[in-house]
mmCIF file of C-alpha atoms and ligand atoms in Angstrom:
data_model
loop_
_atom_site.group_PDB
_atom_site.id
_atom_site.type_symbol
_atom_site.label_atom_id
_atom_site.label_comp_id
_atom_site.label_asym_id
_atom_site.label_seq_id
_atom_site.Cartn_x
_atom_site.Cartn_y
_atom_site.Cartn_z
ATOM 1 C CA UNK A 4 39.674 -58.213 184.212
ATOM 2 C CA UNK A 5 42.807 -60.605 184.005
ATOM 3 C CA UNK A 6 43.166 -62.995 181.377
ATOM 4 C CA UNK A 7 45.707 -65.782 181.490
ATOM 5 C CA UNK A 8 47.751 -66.479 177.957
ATOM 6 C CA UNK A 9 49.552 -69.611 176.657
ATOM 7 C CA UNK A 10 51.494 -69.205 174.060
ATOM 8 C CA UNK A 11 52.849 -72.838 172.643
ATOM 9 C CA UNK A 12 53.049 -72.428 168.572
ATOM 10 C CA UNK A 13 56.910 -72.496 167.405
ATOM 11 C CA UNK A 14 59.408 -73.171 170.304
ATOM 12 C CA UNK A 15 58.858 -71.055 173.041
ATOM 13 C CA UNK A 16 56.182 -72.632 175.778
ATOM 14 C CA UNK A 17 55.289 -69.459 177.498
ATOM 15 C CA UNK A 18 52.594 -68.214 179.715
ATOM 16 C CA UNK A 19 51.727 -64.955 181.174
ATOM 17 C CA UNK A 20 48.760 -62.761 182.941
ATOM 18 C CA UNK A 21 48.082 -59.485 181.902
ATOM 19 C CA UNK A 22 45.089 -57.095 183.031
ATOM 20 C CA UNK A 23 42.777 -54.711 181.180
ATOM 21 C CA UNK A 24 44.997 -51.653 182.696
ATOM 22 C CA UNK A 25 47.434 -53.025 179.914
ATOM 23 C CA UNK A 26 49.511 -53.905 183.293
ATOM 24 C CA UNK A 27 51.364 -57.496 182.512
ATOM 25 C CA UNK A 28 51.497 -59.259 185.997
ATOM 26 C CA UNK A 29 53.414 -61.942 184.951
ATOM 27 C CA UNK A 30 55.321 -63.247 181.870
ATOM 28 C CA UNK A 31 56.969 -66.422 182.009
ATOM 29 C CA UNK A 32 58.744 -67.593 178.675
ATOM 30 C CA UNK A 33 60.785 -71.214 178.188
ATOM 31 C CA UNK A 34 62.667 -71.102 175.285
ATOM 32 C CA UNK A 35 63.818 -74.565 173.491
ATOM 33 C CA UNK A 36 66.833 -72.751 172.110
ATOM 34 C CA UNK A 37 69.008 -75.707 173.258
ATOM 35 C CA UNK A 38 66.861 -78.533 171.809
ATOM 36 C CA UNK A 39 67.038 -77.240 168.067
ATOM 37 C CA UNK A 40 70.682 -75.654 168.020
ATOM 38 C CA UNK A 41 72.238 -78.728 166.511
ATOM 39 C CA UNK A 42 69.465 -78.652 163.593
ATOM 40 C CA UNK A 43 69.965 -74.678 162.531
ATOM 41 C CA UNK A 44 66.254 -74.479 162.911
ATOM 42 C CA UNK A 45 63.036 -76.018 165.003
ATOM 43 C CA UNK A 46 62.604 -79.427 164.683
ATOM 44 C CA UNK A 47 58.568 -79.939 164.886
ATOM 45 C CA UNK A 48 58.763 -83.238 166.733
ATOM 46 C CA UNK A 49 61.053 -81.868 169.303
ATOM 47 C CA UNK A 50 59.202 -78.776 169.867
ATOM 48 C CA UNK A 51 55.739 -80.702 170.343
ATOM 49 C CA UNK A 52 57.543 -82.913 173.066
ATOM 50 C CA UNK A 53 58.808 -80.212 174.740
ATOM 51 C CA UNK A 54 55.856 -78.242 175.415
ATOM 52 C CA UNK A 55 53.709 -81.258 176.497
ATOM 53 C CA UNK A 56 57.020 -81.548 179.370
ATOM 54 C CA UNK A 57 56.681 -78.589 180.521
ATOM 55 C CA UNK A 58 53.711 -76.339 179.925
ATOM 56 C CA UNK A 59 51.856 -77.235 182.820
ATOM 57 C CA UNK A 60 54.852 -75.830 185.109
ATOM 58 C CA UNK A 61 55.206 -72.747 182.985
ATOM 59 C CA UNK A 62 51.145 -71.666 183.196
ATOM 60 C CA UNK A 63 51.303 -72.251 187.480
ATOM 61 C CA UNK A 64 54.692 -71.076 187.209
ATOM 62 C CA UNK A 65 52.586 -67.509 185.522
ATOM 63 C CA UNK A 66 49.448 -67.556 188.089
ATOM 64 C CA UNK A 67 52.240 -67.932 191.134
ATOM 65 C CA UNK A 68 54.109 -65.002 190.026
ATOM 66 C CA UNK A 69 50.876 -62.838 188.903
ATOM 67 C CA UNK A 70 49.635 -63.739 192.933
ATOM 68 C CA UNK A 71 46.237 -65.342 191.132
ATOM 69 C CA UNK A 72 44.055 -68.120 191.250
ATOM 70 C CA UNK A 73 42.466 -70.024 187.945
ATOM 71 C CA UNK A 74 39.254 -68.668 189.582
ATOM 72 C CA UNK A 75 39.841 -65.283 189.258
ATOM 73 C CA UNK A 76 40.574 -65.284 185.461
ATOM 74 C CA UNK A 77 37.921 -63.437 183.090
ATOM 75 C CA UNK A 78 39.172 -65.836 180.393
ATOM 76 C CA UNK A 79 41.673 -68.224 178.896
ATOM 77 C CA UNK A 80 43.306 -67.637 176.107
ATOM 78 C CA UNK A 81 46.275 -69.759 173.690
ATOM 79 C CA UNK A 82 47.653 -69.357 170.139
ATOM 80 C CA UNK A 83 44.949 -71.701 167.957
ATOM 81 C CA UNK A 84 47.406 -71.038 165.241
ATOM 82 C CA UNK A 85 49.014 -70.449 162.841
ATOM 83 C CA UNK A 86 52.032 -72.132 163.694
ATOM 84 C CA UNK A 87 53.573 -76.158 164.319
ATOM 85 C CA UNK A 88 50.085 -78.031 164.912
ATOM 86 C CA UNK A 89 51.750 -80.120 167.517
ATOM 87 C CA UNK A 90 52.850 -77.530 169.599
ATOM 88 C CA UNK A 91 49.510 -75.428 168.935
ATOM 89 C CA UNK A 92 47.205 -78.368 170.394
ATOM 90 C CA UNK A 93 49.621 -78.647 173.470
ATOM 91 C CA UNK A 94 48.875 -74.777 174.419
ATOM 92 C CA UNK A 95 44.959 -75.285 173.166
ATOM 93 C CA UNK A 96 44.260 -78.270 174.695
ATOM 94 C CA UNK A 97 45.546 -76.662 178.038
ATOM 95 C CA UNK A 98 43.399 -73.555 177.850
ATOM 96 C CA UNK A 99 40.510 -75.394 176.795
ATOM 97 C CA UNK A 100 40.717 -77.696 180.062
ATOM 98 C CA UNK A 101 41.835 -74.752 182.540
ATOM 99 C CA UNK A 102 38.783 -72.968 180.620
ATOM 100 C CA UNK A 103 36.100 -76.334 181.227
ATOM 101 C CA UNK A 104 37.514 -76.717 185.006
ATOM 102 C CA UNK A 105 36.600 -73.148 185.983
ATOM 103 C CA UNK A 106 33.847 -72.284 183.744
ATOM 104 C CA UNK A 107 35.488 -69.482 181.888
ATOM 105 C CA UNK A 108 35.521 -68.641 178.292
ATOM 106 C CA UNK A 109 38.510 -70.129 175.881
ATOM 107 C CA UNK A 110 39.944 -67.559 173.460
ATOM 108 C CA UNK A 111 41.955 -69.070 170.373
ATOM 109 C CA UNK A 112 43.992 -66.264 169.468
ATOM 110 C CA UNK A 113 45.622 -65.983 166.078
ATOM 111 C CA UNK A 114 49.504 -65.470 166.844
ATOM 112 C CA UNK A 115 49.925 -63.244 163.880
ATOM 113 C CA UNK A 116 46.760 -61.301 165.086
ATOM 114 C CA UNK A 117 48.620 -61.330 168.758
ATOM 115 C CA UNK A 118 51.630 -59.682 167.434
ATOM 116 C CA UNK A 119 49.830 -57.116 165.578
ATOM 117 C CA UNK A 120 47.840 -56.030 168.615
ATOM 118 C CA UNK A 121 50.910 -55.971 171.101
ATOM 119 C CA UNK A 122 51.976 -52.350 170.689
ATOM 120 C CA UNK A 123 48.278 -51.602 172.510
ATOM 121 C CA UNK A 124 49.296 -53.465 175.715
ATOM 122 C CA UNK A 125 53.157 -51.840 175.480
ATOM 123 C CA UNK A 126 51.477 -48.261 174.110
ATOM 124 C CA UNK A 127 53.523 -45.976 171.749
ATOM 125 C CA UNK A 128 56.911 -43.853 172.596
ATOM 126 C CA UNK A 129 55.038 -42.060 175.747
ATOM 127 C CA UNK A 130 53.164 -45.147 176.943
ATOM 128 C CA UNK A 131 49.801 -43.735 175.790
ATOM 129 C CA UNK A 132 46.984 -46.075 174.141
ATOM 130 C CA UNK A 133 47.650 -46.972 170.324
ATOM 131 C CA UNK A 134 44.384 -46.084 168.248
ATOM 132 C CA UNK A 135 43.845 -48.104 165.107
ATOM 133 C CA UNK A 136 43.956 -47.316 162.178
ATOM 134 C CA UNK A 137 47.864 -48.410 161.714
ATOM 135 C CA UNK A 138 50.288 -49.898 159.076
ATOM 136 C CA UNK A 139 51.779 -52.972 160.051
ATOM 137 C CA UNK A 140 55.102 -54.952 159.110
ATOM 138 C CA UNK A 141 54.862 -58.128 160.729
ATOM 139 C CA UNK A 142 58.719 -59.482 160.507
ATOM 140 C CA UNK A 143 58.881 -62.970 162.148
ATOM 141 C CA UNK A 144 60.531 -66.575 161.686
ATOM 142 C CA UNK A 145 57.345 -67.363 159.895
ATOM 143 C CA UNK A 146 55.661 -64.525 158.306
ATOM 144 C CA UNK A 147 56.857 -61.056 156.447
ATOM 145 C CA UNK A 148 53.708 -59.285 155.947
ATOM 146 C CA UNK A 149 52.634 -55.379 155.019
ATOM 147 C CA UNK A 150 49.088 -54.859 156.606
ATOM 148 C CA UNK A 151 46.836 -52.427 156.943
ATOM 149 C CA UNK A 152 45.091 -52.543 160.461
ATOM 150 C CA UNK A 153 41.542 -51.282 160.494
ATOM 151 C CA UNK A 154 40.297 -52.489 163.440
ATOM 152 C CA UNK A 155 39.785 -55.636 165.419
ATOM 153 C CA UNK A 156 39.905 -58.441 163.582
ATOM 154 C CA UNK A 157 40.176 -56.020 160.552
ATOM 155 C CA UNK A 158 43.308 -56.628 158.532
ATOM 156 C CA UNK A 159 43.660 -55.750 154.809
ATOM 157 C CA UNK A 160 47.264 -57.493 153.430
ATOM 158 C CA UNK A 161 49.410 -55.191 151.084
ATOM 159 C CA UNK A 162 52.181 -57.407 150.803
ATOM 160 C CA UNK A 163 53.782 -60.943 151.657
ATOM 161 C CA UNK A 164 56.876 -62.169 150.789
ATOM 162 C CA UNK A 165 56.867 -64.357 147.960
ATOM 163 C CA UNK A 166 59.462 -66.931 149.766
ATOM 164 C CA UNK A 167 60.828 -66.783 152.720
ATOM 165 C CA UNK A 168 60.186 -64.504 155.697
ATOM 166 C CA UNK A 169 62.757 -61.814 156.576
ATOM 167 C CA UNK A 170 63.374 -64.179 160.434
ATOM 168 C CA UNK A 171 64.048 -67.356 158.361
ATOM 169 C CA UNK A 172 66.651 -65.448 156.316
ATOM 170 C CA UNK A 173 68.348 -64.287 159.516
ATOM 171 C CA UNK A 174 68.044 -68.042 160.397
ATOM 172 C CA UNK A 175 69.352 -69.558 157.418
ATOM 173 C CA UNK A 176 72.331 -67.515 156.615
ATOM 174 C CA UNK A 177 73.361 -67.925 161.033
ATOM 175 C CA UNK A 178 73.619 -71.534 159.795
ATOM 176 C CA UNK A 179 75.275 -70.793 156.901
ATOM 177 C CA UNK A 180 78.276 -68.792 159.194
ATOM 178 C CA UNK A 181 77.826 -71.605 162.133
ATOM 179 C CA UNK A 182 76.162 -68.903 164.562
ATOM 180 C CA UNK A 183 73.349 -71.278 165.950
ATOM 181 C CA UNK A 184 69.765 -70.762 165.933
ATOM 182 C CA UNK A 185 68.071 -68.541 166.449
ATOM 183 C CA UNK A 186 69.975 -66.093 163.780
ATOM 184 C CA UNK A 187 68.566 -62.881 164.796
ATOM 185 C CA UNK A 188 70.514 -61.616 167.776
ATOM 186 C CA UNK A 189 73.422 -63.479 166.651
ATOM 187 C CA UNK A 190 73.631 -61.427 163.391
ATOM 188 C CA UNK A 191 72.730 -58.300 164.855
ATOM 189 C CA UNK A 192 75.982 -58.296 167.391
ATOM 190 C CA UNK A 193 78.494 -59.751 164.552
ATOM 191 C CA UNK A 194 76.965 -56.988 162.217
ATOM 192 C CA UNK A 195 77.766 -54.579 164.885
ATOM 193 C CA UNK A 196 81.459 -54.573 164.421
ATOM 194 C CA UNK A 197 81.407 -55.108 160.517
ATOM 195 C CA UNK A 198 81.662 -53.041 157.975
ATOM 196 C CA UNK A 199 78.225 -52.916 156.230
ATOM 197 C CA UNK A 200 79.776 -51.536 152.410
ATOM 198 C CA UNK A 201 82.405 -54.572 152.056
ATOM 199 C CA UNK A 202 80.401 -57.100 150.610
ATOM 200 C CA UNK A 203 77.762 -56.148 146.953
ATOM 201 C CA UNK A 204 74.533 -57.942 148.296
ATOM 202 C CA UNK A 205 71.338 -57.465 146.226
ATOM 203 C CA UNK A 206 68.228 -55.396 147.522
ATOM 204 C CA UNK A 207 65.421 -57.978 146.078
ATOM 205 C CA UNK A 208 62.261 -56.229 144.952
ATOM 206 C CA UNK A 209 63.307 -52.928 145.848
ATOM 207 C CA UNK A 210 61.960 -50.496 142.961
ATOM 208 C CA UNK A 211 59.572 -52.451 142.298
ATOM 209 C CA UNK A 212 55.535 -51.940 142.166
ATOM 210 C CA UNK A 213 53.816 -53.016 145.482
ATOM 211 C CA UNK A 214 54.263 -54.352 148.930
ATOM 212 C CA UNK A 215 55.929 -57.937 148.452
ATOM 213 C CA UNK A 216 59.085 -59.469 149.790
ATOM 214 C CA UNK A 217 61.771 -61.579 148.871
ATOM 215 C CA UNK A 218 64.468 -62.893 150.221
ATOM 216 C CA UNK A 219 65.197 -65.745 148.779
ATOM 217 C CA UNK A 220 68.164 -64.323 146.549
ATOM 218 C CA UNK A 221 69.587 -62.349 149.113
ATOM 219 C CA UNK A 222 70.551 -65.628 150.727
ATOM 220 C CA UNK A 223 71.653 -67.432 147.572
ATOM 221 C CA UNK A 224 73.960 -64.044 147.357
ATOM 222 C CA UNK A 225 75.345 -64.292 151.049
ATOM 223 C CA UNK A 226 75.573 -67.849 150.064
ATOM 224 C CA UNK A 227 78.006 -67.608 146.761
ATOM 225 C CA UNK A 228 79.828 -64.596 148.657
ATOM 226 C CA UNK A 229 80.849 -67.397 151.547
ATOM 227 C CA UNK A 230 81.820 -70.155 148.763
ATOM 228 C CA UNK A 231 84.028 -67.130 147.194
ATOM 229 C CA UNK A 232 86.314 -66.279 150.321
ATOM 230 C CA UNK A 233 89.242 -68.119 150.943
ATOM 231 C CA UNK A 234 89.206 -71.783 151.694
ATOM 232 C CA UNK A 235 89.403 -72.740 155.514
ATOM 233 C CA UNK A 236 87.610 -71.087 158.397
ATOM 234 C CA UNK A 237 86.048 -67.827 158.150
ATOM 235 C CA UNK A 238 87.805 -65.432 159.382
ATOM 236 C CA UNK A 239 85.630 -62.978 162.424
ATOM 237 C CA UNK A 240 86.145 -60.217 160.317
ATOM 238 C CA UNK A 241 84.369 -61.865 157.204
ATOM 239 C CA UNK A 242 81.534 -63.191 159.622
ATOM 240 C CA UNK A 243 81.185 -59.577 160.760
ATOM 241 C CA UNK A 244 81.454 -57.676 157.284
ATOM 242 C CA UNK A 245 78.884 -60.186 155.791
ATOM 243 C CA UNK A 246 76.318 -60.024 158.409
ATOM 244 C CA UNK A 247 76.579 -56.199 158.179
ATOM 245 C CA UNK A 248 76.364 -55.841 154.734
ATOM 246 C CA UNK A 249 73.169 -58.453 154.911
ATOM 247 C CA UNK A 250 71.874 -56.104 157.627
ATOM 248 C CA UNK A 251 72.054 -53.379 155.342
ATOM 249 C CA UNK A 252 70.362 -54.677 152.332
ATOM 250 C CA UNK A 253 67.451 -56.371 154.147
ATOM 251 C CA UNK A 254 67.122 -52.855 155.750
ATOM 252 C CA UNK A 255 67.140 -51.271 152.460
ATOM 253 C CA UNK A 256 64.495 -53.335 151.345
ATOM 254 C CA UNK A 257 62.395 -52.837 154.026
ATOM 255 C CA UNK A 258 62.290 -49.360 153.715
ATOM 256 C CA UNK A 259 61.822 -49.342 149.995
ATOM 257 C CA UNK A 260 58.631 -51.920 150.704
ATOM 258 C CA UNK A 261 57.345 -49.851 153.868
ATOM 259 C CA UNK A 262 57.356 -46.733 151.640
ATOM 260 C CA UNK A 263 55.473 -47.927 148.750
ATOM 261 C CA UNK A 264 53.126 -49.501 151.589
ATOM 262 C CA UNK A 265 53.215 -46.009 153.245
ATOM 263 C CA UNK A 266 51.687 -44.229 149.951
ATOM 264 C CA UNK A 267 48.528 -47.229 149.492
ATOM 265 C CA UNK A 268 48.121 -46.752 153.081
ATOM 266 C CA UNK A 269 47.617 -43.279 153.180
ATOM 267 C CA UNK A 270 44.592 -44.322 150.284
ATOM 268 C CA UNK A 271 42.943 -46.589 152.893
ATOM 269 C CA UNK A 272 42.956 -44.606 155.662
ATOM 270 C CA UNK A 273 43.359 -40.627 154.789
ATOM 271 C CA UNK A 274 43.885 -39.621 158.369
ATOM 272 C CA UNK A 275 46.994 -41.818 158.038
ATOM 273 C CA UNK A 276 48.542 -43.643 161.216
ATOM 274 C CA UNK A 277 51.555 -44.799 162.791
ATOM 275 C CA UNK A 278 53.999 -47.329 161.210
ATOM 276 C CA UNK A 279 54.088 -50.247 164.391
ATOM 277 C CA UNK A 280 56.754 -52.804 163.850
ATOM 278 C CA UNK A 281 55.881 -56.316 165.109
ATOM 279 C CA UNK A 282 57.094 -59.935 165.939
ATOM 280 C CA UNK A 283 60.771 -61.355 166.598
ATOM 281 C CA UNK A 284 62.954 -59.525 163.731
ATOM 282 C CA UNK A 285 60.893 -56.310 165.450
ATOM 283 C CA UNK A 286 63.441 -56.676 168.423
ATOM 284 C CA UNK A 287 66.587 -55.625 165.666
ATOM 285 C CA UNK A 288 67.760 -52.185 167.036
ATOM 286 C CA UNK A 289 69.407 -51.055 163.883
ATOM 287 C CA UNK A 290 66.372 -52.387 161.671
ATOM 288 C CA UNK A 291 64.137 -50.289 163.575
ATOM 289 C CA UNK A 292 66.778 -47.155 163.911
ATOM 290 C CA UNK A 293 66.468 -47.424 159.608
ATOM 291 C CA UNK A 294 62.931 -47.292 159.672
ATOM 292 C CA UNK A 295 62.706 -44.188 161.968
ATOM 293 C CA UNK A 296 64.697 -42.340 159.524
ATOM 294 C CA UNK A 297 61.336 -43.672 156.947
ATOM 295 C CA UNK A 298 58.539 -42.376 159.323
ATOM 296 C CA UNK A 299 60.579 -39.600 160.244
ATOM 297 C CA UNK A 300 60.532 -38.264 156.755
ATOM 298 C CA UNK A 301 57.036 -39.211 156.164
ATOM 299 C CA UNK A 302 56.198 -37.448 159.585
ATOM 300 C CA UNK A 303 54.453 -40.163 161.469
ATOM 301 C CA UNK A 304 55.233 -42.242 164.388
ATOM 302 C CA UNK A 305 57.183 -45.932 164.527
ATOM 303 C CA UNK A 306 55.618 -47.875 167.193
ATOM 304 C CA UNK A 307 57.538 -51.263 168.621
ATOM 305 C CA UNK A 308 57.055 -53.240 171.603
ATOM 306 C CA UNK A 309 59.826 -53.804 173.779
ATOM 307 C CA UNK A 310 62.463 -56.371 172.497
ATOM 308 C CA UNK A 311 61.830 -58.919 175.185
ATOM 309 C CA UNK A 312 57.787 -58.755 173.517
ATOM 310 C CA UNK A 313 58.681 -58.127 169.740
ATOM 311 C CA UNK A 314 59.608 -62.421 170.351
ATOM 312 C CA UNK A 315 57.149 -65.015 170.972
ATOM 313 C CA UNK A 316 54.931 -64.643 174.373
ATOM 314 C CA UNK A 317 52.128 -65.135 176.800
ATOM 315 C CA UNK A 318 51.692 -61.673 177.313
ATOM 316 C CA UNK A 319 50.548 -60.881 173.698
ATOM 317 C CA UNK A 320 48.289 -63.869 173.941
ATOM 318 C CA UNK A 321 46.264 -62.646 176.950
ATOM 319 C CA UNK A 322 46.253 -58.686 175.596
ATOM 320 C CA UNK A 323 44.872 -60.406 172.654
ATOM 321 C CA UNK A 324 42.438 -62.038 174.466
ATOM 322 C CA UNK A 325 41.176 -59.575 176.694
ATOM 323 C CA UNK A 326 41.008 -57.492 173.389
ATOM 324 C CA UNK A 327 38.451 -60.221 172.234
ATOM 325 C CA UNK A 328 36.428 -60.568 175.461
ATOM 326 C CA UNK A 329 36.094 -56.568 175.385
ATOM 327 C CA UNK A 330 35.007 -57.019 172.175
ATOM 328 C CA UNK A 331 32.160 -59.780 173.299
ATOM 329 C CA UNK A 332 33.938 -62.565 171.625
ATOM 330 C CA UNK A 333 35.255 -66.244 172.324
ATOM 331 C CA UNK A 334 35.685 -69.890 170.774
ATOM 332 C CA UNK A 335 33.579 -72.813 171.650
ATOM 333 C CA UNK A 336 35.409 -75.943 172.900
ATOM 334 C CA UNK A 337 35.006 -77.556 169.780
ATOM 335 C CA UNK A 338 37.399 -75.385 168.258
ATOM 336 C CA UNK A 339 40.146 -77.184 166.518
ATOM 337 C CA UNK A 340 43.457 -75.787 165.969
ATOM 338 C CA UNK A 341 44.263 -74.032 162.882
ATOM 339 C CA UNK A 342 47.999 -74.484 161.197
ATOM 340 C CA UNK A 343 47.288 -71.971 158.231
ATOM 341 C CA UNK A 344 45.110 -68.960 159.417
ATOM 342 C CA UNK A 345 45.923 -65.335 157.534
ATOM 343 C CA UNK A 346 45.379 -62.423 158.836
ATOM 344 C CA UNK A 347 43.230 -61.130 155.538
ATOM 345 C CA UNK A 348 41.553 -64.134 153.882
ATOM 346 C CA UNK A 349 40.515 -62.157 151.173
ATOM 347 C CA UNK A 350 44.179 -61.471 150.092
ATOM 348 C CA UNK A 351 44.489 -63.037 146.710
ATOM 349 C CA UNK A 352 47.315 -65.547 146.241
ATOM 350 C CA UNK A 353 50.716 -64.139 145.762
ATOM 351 C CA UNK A 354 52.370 -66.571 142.675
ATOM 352 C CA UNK A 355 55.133 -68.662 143.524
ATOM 353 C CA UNK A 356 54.457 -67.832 147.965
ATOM 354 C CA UNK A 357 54.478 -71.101 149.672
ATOM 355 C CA UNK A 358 52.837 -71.606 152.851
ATOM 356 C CA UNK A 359 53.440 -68.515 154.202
ATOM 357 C CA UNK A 360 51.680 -66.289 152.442
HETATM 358 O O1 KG4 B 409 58.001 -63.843 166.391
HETATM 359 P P1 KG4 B 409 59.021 -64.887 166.627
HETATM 360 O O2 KG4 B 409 59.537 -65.065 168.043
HETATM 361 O O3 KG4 B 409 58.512 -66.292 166.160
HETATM 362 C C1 KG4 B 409 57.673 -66.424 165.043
HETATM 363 O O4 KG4 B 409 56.460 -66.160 165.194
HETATM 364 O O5 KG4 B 409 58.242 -66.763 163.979
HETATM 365 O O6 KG4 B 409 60.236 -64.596 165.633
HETATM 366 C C2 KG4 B 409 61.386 -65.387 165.646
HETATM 367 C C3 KG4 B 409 62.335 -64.848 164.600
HETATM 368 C C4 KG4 B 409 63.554 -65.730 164.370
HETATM 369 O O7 KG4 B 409 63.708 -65.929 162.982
HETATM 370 C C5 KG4 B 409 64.697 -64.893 164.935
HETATM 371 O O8 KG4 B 409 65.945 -65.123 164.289
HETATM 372 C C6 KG4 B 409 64.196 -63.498 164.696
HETATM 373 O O9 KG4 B 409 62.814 -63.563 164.983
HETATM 374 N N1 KG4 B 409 64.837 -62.513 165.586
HETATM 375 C C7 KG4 B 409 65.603 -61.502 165.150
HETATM 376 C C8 KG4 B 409 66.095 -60.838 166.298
HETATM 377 N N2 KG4 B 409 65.576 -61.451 167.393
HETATM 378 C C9 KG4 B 409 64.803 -62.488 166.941
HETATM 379 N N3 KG4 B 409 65.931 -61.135 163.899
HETATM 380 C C10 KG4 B 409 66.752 -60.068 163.750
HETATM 381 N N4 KG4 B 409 67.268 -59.390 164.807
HETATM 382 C C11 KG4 B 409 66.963 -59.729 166.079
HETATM 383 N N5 KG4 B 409 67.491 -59.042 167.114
HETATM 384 ZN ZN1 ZN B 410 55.699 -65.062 166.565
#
């Protein structure tokens, strides 16, 4: 069975094919880098644009490179959310008419759901098949989420953050030092060659009962810390120092959260499971390197995908969908895309979380 996945909901356009050998046969990704740098962040209007220019290239580009026709595909599958609506009806809309053309079955996947479910198309450490029950920190642009997965489509939430996600802190404090957007990798190599002690950064919620995350003083901190160094440009070293010492703090804190989530885990599922780390802040070597030293004293396995599929994708699209199919399941036509869709509906509110929760 191959499956054909468009992924369309923040600002990569990206398509990819992917078979039920968890073989990925192509895996085309577009990124709009370029388009938002000037803002610090992704513009929604831009994005939407964007993806309407070239998403039609970017699916035949997939299908050319995976040596397939739209007739051989067992389904279609795109993000139906959650993400920027305009972007999510570009990649939906598409599906929906490759899916009405050929008479195949439309899959709306749930991106959150896609990243959770990639480490079963990469497979753990030795490439073998990852069995659920798992724990799962999601850590994107969007979302910073503690989950328990079950099974498919079975997600219980531990913890959210209660502002912004751990990818939009990266983001926000890039701006802050003028390393463009996106924040992650550029952080990561400046905090390779700093010095992560020099700078007193706080470890927000750490200590504290539960799952959730903050990180919303963390930035005000990295914040005040730049409007205290000496007036003029910053200096490399300062860059370097701070983004190390932010490193260092958001690592402690996901540690702290991971463990507590560790112990409620262990609750839910007494046979326990691995620890998989998922979505774009997934790709930070030295995040994960301080989580192994977590799971390595708990005993238990930390599962990632490969950078390159930790950040938005087609390929975790079409898993997901061929997950679904397997499973006997896909969307109507009439479904409409979704711009808030969690993971665990029956997670109560968090107070004060915005959107993201
Ligand atoms: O999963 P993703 O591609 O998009 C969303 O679904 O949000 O995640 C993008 C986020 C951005 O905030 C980006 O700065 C962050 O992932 N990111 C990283 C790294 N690579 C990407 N954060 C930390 N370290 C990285 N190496
Ligand atoms: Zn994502």
């Amino acid at each position: 069975m191959i499956v054909l996945g468009i992924e369309t909901s923040c600002d990569e356009t990206a398509a990819a094919v992917v078979n039920d050998d968890r073989r990925i046969l192509s895996n085309i990704v577009r990124s709009q880098h370029d388009a938002h740098q000037p803002y610090g962040g992704v513009v929604p209007e831009i994005a939407a644009r964007a993806h309407v220019e070239v998403v039609d290239e970017i699916v035949h580009q997939a299908m050319a490179q995976a040596g397939a026709e739209f007739g051989d595909l067992a389904g279609i599958a795109a993000t139906g959310g959650p993400g920027l609506i305009g972007g999510v009806m570009v990649g939906v809309m598409t599906a929906k008419a490759i899916a009405y053309r050929w008479h195949r079955p439309f899959i709306a996947v749930n991106h959150l759901e896609a990243h959770a479910l990639t480490v079963r198309l990469t497979g753990g450490g030795d490439g073998r098949n990852v069995a659920f029950p798992y724990l799962l920190l999601l850590i994107s642009g969007g979302h910073c989420q503690l989950l328990a997965v079950e099974g498919l489509g079975q997600f219980r939430r531990l913890g959210t953050t209660v502002d912004d996600a751990l990818g939009e802190a990266f983001d926000k404090m890039a701006k802050m030092l003028g390393l463009g957007y996106p924040g992650g990798p550029a952080i990561e190599a400046r905090a390779a060659l700093g010095d992560d002690q020099r700078f007193d950064l706080p470890r927000p919620m750490r200590g504290r009962e539960g799952c959730h995350f903050s990180f919303s003083g963390l930035k005000t901190k990295v914040r005040q810390t730049i409007e205290g160094l000496p007036d003029g440009a910053l200096r490399d070293q300062d860059i370097n120092d701070l983004c190390a010492s932010f490193q260092r703090a958001a690592a402690d804190v996901l540690i702290d959260r991971c463990g507590h989530a560790l112990s409620e885990f262990e609750c839910i599922c007494p046979d326990g499971g691995p620890l998989v780390v998922a979505g774009g802040v997934a790709a930070n070597i030295y995040l994960n390197g301080r989580l192994k030293e977590l799971t390595d004293s708990h005993g238990i396995d930390l599962i990632a995908p490969p950078p390159a599929l930790c950040t938005d994708n087609g390929a975790m699209i079409a898993w997901a969908g061929i997950e679904h199919l397997k499973a006997g399941k896909s969307d109507g036509l009439e479904f409409a895309p979704r711009p808030r869709w969690p993971l665990d509906p029956t997670a109560p509110p968090v107070a004060y979380a915005g959107a993201k929760a």
